[in-house]
């Protein structure tokens, strides 16, 4: 990529990382971003482009680590808060408040809560220090010809003193274009005129609204900051992630019907709904403030996007939300996006023919992207209701004990493989399905036939494992 | 709609019909079309926008009839050629040419072959005669705000003598916008920024290439013009529809792999493939001409588009390919599009609140659109291979006999309900499924258990029908 002109569309975390990877391979990088430099504006307006607080986990960290940029990862990690598990806020049958913690991982691995803007700023500052990277903020992509390798951008700078009242359009030639311009990607839109792309977008029946939970009067966190707090309410939920400034960023997720009811109801109805389903929240967010935030902050939809392929020829590839926007319930959206960049460049490094590398990348990554998108959808049900079910807890308990005390089995929960490993998502799901089959057999045997059954179950478990070890592991002698 | 400003995007058959419906309700209609007036150009370039010859059937005819425009339907029907059935071109096991005809309908109803351009011209000429309709050809939609009811168009007239080298953009306000701008609809693209639209597009593994089969030296049709000719070859096929000028418009449909092989092969290989699988074709299209046409004419993909909803608020609706592009194998693409216009305006006529009417239309029409899109996909398999299967023929035979000789049963083939009735597509599929269950039971009984079984089958058939009649038909006394 030495000396090649690489155009990156979008200066979010994923686009910034892509620019960093390209620049470290000697490319001449230009980043075009629709919005203003977020470091120049005091507050990001709370709109479609503002995302909830993010969970940074192994895949994202590994992708940043793999840039090899000294000190970069440390700077980012310093801006994160460790969350070791979920804290469920419930009411007991007597009506008393009940808090239950669930560790994410039996090996004490953790998620990191991070502000999207903070993470983005560190990456942008780092890019600023590189001689072969140039930014073009407030530039809107208006067209692209991916055969001729040209794109057009309109400078939308509203403070411009240019005499013309029409925005200026510039033509940009490139060797390679990386579209990291989000769920409503222009790059994808123009790419679809060239690639025969299968594409689907689905709005799930869920809206979200952000709230801020202030610190206590003493300036401390209102709740323990080492958890992702969840108020599961069956068909909807409220969650809270800690921020460096001792606030929590909270989000209400619920079906359109619930939002419509709350929007059309009285303030008292909103407060009583919170008190009924999200016990304790109005202790930390005063009721009047809660109502004001619900009215002021937008109620936004969630979209699930799948497409294939992710590239066209040797000229363009889309990554991150542009290629696979997912619902936020596995905390994997940004992690998957950052990982895409790492996988993309490892293919480009390995295969000199770029068209071939992109085709390989696309085939592998679309498979993984579809898997994590589906898992994220399924996790909404887990977070808002399954987390409280005895069967769910039992399975988690057994799987974690197997992981911890019989490490040679290579057993692990799906959650830990997704969040704390770099295993391909498609491989994670294969292993989980296999584990689930085995565990279901055992659980059925245990619960169904008592002692006899459990002996049989253990035997079955054991023989299956031996089988798995013999055929699945390199050191098994076969 | 009296006095309201209606903007129609797209001047194809569906857009033209929508303009006609709106104008007859007193609207002030403006039609914006990306391309030049097709009546001004000598030949339509054979590209993405040129479609194969079309089959006009009851739904399309009924939609034109329902405009109430005197003489319009007759003018259109005069430009069509009746096709009473399929003519299959096969080779017998001894290698001899074999032609088998299959009537479309037991009541001698027929399809009509029509040139898309000819049909379009009649509609455009008719619109020209209306005082409240105005055309804007060579106008490209560049943006739309469906909350403010404004759209922007660029005049792309290349013969313009305007001094500026930038196309002029005009702002158009409207009360209601109808997007009939095809599978790659701009209206839909901009609507998606306002409506929370579920959307999917899938390219099927099939390309198509057009051929023209010339008349004989004596100036006659090369084959009987009263058929849709099919050369079924299992995973691919060749078809031919008659034209008024005594030519046939032919199309090769096949998987990408076949096209790649033919594109990279020699001329001789192309000819021998045709002779092997499409017996007789090179008698009518001289081999050298066949090769030239295959090289000259584009090899185009087929797309299947589903989306929901088809409208936003009270300001915009999409119809035709813009809302549901389907593969051409049921001959229903244009018919469904024209029917959409009829259904849309019947909802608008019935319900004074336009937002409500559009919501009703969208709910009903998306259901029907998804059904016919799926049927069209399934019919590809029927046309290229099932038509030759004995089971297929047996079922068709039995169903047609039941339809003809026991009309009180209300039995009909799916094909005839789709092509020769105005029953909702979703209702067609319900009835077909019910008939299929009954027929399968009977066929299994007949073939499986001989006489005893067939008696039981007939009994079952009879009781099911009695049941169906009792609950399904208004005159059953319940």
XYZ file of C-alpha atoms in Angstrom, chain A:
478
model
C 0.000 0.000 0.000
C 3.170 2.112 0.014
C 2.500 5.479 -1.621
C -1.053 4.572 -2.601
C -3.863 7.042 -2.098
C -6.407 5.690 0.378
C -9.646 7.565 0.983
C -11.437 6.782 4.230
C -15.049 7.932 4.466
C -16.072 8.589 8.062
C -13.909 9.708 11.009
C -15.673 7.712 13.730
C -13.740 5.110 15.752
C -13.808 2.544 12.926
C -12.855 4.983 10.161
C -10.098 6.466 12.314
C -8.667 3.030 13.009
C -8.799 2.149 9.301
C -6.897 5.353 8.521
C -4.288 4.409 11.108
C -3.812 0.917 9.643
C -3.531 2.345 6.104
C -1.113 5.046 7.159
C 1.148 2.565 8.958
C 1.432 0.702 5.637
C 2.774 3.814 3.916
C -0.447 4.929 2.229
C -1.311 8.576 1.642
C -4.525 8.798 3.615
C -7.369 11.282 3.289
C -10.307 11.090 5.705
C -13.607 12.657 4.665
C -16.147 13.221 7.415
C -19.661 14.607 7.017
C -19.694 16.294 10.435
C -17.470 18.810 12.083
C -14.396 17.710 13.998
C -15.893 16.558 17.280
C -12.915 18.082 19.117
C -14.050 21.550 17.948
C -17.555 21.384 19.309
C -18.447 21.776 22.955
C -21.248 19.272 23.036
C -22.236 16.586 20.601
C -25.885 17.197 19.871
C -27.955 14.326 21.162
C -29.341 13.069 17.881
C -29.237 10.176 15.501
C -25.453 10.271 15.447
C -24.929 10.127 19.186
C -24.585 6.573 20.385
C -25.007 5.170 23.830
C -21.958 4.516 25.963
C -20.000 1.652 24.565
C -18.507 -1.508 25.984
C -14.965 -1.980 24.749
C -13.827 -5.586 24.897
C -11.094 -7.887 23.625
C -11.833 -7.647 19.901
C -11.762 -3.864 19.929
C -8.700 -3.777 22.189
C -6.858 -6.313 20.035
C -7.583 -4.306 16.902
C -6.125 -1.172 18.534
C -3.189 -3.129 19.976
C -2.429 -4.579 16.527
C -1.770 -1.124 15.079
C 1.510 -1.321 17.005
C 1.182 2.401 17.790
C 3.142 2.902 20.997
C 1.099 4.207 23.884
C -2.147 4.483 21.933
C -3.909 1.586 23.599
C -2.838 2.733 27.080
C -4.219 6.196 26.440
C -7.557 4.674 25.449
C -7.713 2.181 28.309
C -7.026 5.015 30.752
C -10.339 6.502 29.676
C -12.350 3.355 30.391
C -14.065 1.998 33.483
C -13.958 -1.687 34.242
C -17.283 -3.479 34.546
C -16.887 -6.949 36.025
C -20.463 -8.031 35.599
C -24.112 -7.194 35.476
C -25.966 -5.806 38.460
C -29.637 -6.732 38.230
C -32.090 -4.451 39.993
C -35.243 -6.332 40.902
C -38.078 -6.345 43.365
C -38.597 -9.344 45.593
C -42.075 -10.840 45.866
C -42.522 -8.801 49.079
C -41.790 -5.617 47.118
C -38.353 -5.018 48.617
C -35.477 -3.825 46.442
C -33.207 -6.646 45.407
C -29.826 -6.362 43.731
C -28.163 -9.404 42.210
C -24.733 -9.309 40.628
C -23.695 -11.704 37.861
C -19.987 -11.805 37.015
C -19.286 -11.654 33.267
C -16.547 -14.193 33.476
C -15.305 -16.934 35.713
C -11.712 -15.765 35.081
C -12.527 -12.234 36.265
C -12.227 -10.760 32.784
C -14.260 -7.600 32.342
C -15.927 -5.212 29.940
C -14.790 -1.594 29.756
C -17.268 1.233 29.675
C -16.095 4.035 27.409
C -17.532 7.216 26.006
C -17.620 6.954 22.227
C -16.499 10.574 21.850
C -13.530 10.158 24.204
C -12.292 7.094 22.356
C -12.746 8.873 19.047
C -10.778 11.919 20.218
C -7.752 9.845 21.218
C -7.709 8.242 17.774
C -8.120 11.594 15.986
C -5.327 13.193 18.050
C -3.085 10.286 17.173
C -3.888 10.614 13.460
C -3.139 14.346 13.633
C 0.428 13.491 14.541
C 0.958 11.434 11.375
C 2.437 13.192 8.323
C 0.610 11.064 5.746
C -2.942 11.571 7.060
C -5.129 14.531 6.119
C -8.620 15.351 7.401
C -11.518 16.860 5.489
C -14.286 17.540 7.981
C -17.751 18.733 6.935
C -17.408 16.985 3.610
C -20.432 15.111 2.355
C -20.009 12.323 -0.186
C -22.283 13.118 -3.122
C -21.223 10.445 -5.568
C -18.640 7.831 -6.412
C -17.500 5.900 -9.448
C -15.859 2.772 -8.149
C -14.768 1.684 -11.631
C -12.923 4.931 -12.305
C -11.876 5.225 -8.631
C -13.256 8.696 -8.149
C -15.517 10.144 -5.477
C -17.197 13.511 -5.105
C -17.607 15.474 -1.905
C -19.407 18.698 -1.088
C -17.761 21.023 1.435
C -20.616 21.849 3.770
C -18.750 24.188 6.110
C -21.439 26.543 7.296
C -18.974 29.094 8.640
C -17.315 29.393 5.279
C -16.940 32.926 3.936
C -16.967 31.744 0.358
C -19.029 34.078 -1.823
C -20.988 31.330 -3.552
C -24.093 30.135 -1.743
C -23.728 26.723 -3.323
C -21.472 24.260 -1.591
C -18.289 23.506 -3.476
C -17.974 20.025 -4.909
C -14.563 18.453 -5.162
C -13.471 15.426 -7.127
C -11.164 12.996 -5.369
C -9.270 10.203 -7.095
C -8.072 7.252 -5.072
C -6.454 3.845 -5.269
C -8.559 2.353 -2.523
C -11.602 3.586 -0.636
C -12.706 2.423 2.821
C -16.283 3.289 3.714
C -16.739 3.602 7.474
C -19.614 6.050 7.325
C -22.141 4.303 9.517
C -25.511 2.623 9.177
C -26.764 5.158 6.619
C -23.514 4.914 4.650
C -23.168 6.922 1.459
C -20.275 4.720 0.392
C -22.529 1.670 0.561
C -25.283 3.500 -1.284
C -22.987 4.322 -4.192
C -21.256 0.940 -4.053
C -24.648 -0.729 -4.573
C -24.716 0.794 -8.055
C -21.622 -1.222 -8.944
C -21.652 -4.373 -6.825
C -24.579 -6.774 -7.051
C -25.192 -6.482 -3.347
C -27.741 -8.464 -1.399
C -28.915 -6.127 1.304
C -31.412 -6.133 4.121
C -32.299 -3.636 6.803
C -34.836 -4.294 9.528
C -36.074 -1.966 12.217
C -36.764 -4.005 15.319
C -39.768 -3.161 17.469
C -37.691 -1.241 19.967
C -36.980 2.420 20.580
C -34.375 3.879 22.908
C -33.986 7.053 24.898
C -30.919 8.225 26.787
C -30.846 9.546 30.366
C -28.030 10.838 32.527
C -27.833 9.747 36.159
C -25.975 12.468 38.083
C -23.355 11.825 40.803
C -24.411 12.024 44.437
C -24.221 15.331 46.301
C -20.870 14.184 47.583
C -19.688 13.829 43.993
C -19.548 10.038 44.018
C -21.059 7.481 41.677
C -24.729 6.925 42.542
C -24.237 3.160 42.236
C -21.208 0.861 42.148
C -19.363 1.733 38.917
C -17.918 -1.729 38.395
C -21.126 -3.086 36.920
C -23.361 -2.690 33.909
C -26.631 -2.069 35.717
C -29.784 -3.643 34.324
C -33.425 -3.291 35.287
C -34.973 -6.199 33.344
C -38.729 -5.863 32.860
C -39.642 -8.672 30.499
C -40.472 -6.869 27.260
C -38.422 -3.768 28.037
C -35.481 -2.675 30.180
C -33.397 0.151 31.566
C -29.597 -0.012 31.694
C -26.786 2.161 33.068
C -23.067 2.342 32.242
C -20.540 4.322 34.308
C -18.767 7.399 32.976
C -15.425 8.915 34.023
C -17.189 12.011 35.375
C -19.056 9.871 37.939
C -22.313 10.013 36.007
C -24.045 7.004 34.515
C -25.270 7.019 30.923
C -28.621 5.251 31.069
C -30.865 3.956 28.329
C -34.495 2.947 28.236
C -35.174 0.256 25.619
C -38.742 -0.751 24.880
C -41.295 -1.570 22.192
C -42.871 1.267 20.194
C -46.150 0.626 22.026
C -44.561 1.384 25.419
C -42.988 4.598 24.132
C -46.277 5.718 22.580
C -48.046 5.072 25.875
C -45.435 6.975 27.882
C -45.315 9.850 25.367
C -49.075 10.278 25.541
C -49.365 9.722 29.283
C -48.965 12.127 32.198
C -45.727 12.840 34.045
C -47.059 10.837 36.984
C -47.636 7.813 34.767
C -44.047 7.971 33.524
C -42.722 8.181 37.082
C -44.934 5.386 38.359
C -43.919 3.159 35.422
C -40.284 3.722 36.380
C -40.977 3.057 40.048
C -42.863 -0.116 39.232
C -40.434 -1.658 36.764
C -37.113 0.083 37.421
C -36.966 0.160 41.225
C -34.558 2.690 42.674
C -33.969 4.723 39.518
C -35.931 7.766 40.726
C -33.797 7.772 43.859
C -30.810 8.590 41.663
C -32.493 10.599 38.897
C -34.984 12.993 40.539
C -38.477 12.422 39.078
C -38.784 15.929 37.586
C -35.411 15.523 35.871
C -36.404 12.078 34.603
C -39.540 13.496 33.003
C -37.605 16.412 31.495
C -34.977 14.096 30.006
C -37.616 11.770 28.542
C -39.245 14.766 26.853
C -36.028 16.467 25.738
C -34.027 13.512 24.468
C -34.969 11.878 21.192
C -36.670 8.493 20.999
C -34.671 6.645 18.423
C -35.084 3.418 16.448
C -32.705 0.469 16.195
C -31.713 -0.988 12.873
C -30.204 -4.303 11.882
C -28.285 -4.268 8.586
C -26.841 -7.213 6.714
C -25.276 -7.107 3.294
C -23.046 -9.127 1.032
C -20.510 -8.600 -0.431
C -18.705 -5.904 1.586
C -16.478 -4.889 -1.314
C -16.377 -4.102 -5.017
C -13.452 -5.136 -7.189
C -10.188 -3.817 -5.795
C -11.434 -0.308 -5.233
C -13.743 -0.192 -2.211
C -14.693 -1.970 0.987
C -17.201 -1.067 3.697
C -16.555 -1.719 7.384
C -18.293 -1.165 10.711
C -21.936 -0.100 10.807
C -21.807 0.664 7.078
C -21.446 -3.069 6.461
C -23.240 -4.531 9.442
C -25.082 -2.304 11.847
C -26.387 -4.363 14.730
C -28.551 -3.754 17.754
C -26.467 -2.820 20.829
C -27.419 -5.698 23.127
C -24.207 -7.691 22.917
C -21.991 -4.620 23.255
C -20.260 -5.751 20.068
C -21.108 -3.119 17.462
C -17.931 -1.084 17.768
C -15.812 -4.087 18.731
C -16.893 -5.920 15.585
C -16.228 -2.790 13.528
C -12.705 -2.382 14.900
C -12.063 -6.095 14.447
C -13.190 -5.797 10.802
C -10.356 -3.337 10.217
C -7.823 -5.720 11.747
C -9.080 -8.671 9.689
C -9.239 -6.547 6.522
C -5.618 -5.467 6.774
C -4.408 -8.932 7.692
C -5.962 -10.165 4.431
C -4.431 -7.247 2.520
C -1.022 -7.963 4.092
C -1.207 -11.662 3.215
C -2.507 -11.410 -0.344
C -0.727 -9.024 -2.719
C -3.627 -8.980 -5.198
C -6.036 -6.556 -3.553
C -9.160 -7.726 -5.404
C -8.439 -11.256 -4.223
C -7.763 -10.141 -0.654
C -11.019 -8.177 -0.592
C -12.984 -11.124 -1.950
C -11.524 -13.355 0.774
C -12.216 -10.740 3.420
C -15.775 -10.259 2.235
C -16.563 -13.966 2.208
C -15.184 -14.503 5.706
C -16.459 -11.315 7.259
C -20.036 -11.413 5.937
C -20.403 -14.815 7.590
C -19.125 -13.514 10.930
C -21.087 -10.279 10.645
C -24.360 -12.117 10.146
C -23.660 -14.297 13.189
C -22.946 -11.426 15.582
C -25.938 -9.452 14.268
C -28.183 -12.398 15.110
C -26.549 -12.890 18.518
C -27.071 -9.220 19.330
C -30.765 -9.552 18.534
C -31.042 -12.662 20.696
C -29.223 -10.965 23.575
C -31.987 -8.379 23.896
C -34.237 -11.153 25.154
C -31.484 -12.411 27.441
C -30.862 -8.991 29.000
C -34.433 -7.938 29.502
C -35.768 -11.262 30.789
C -33.675 -14.464 30.591
C -31.066 -13.131 33.031
C -33.579 -13.717 35.803
C -34.563 -17.255 34.782
C -33.328 -20.177 36.931
C -32.508 -22.316 33.887
C -30.370 -19.519 32.434
C -28.507 -19.142 35.716
C -28.043 -22.897 36.066
C -26.577 -23.222 32.585
C -24.275 -20.262 33.160
C -23.197 -21.757 36.500
C -22.413 -25.183 35.075
C -20.607 -23.847 32.028
C -18.476 -21.541 34.150
C -17.537 -24.307 36.566
C -16.526 -26.539 33.664
C -14.446 -23.699 32.232
C -12.767 -22.968 35.558
C -12.176 -26.387 37.055
C -11.740 -28.545 33.954
C -9.835 -26.158 31.654
C -8.584 -29.039 29.521
C -12.120 -29.469 28.199
C -11.885 -26.114 26.450
C -15.364 -25.316 27.678
C -16.467 -21.654 27.745
C -19.644 -19.634 27.705
C -20.699 -18.013 24.463
C -20.566 -14.655 26.205
C -16.927 -15.041 27.186
C -15.901 -16.229 23.731
C -17.645 -13.265 22.116
C -16.393 -10.703 24.612
C -13.020 -11.966 25.783
C -11.548 -13.827 22.818
C -10.728 -13.179 19.187
C -12.282 -16.384 17.922
C -14.292 -15.889 14.736
C -17.945 -15.215 15.594
C -19.002 -18.033 13.286
C -16.727 -20.416 15.196
C -18.105 -19.187 18.543
C -21.625 -20.059 17.502
C -20.579 -23.496 16.264
C -18.954 -24.328 19.601
C -21.872 -22.920 21.584
C -24.332 -25.040 19.673
C -22.276 -28.117 20.306
C -21.956 -27.308 24.039
C -25.646 -26.585 24.277
C -26.578 -29.948 22.790
C -24.365 -31.739 25.260
C -25.521 -29.712 28.242
C -29.180 -30.097 27.371
C -28.732 -33.836 27.189
C -27.115 -33.843 30.612
C -29.627 -31.483 32.206
C -32.526 -33.479 30.827
C -30.940 -36.674 32.080
C -30.314 -35.168 35.532
C -33.721 -33.629 35.977
C -35.661 -36.358 34.190
C -34.417 -39.577 35.617
C -32.704 -38.735 38.843
C -29.624 -40.628 39.877
C -29.668 -43.235 37.131
C -30.100 -40.517 34.588
C -27.360 -38.391 35.985
C -24.906 -41.248 35.887
C -25.848 -41.834 32.273
C -25.593 -38.125 31.621
C -22.145 -37.890 33.108
C -21.095 -40.886 31.078
C -22.493 -39.301 27.944
C -20.802 -36.041 28.781
C -17.551 -37.826 29.271
C -17.644 -39.860 26.084
C -18.664 -36.834 24.038
C -15.773 -34.912 25.491
C -13.360 -37.689 24.763
C -14.668 -37.662 21.243
C -14.309 -33.904 21.008
C -10.808 -34.041 22.388
C -9.756 -36.814 20.054
C -10.927 -35.067 16.949
C -10.945 -31.429 17.926
C -7.625 -30.741 19.562
C -4.162 -30.825 18.035
C -2.475 -32.499 21.015
C -4.877 -35.418 21.069
C -2.452 -37.535 19.087
C -4.468 -37.632 15.892
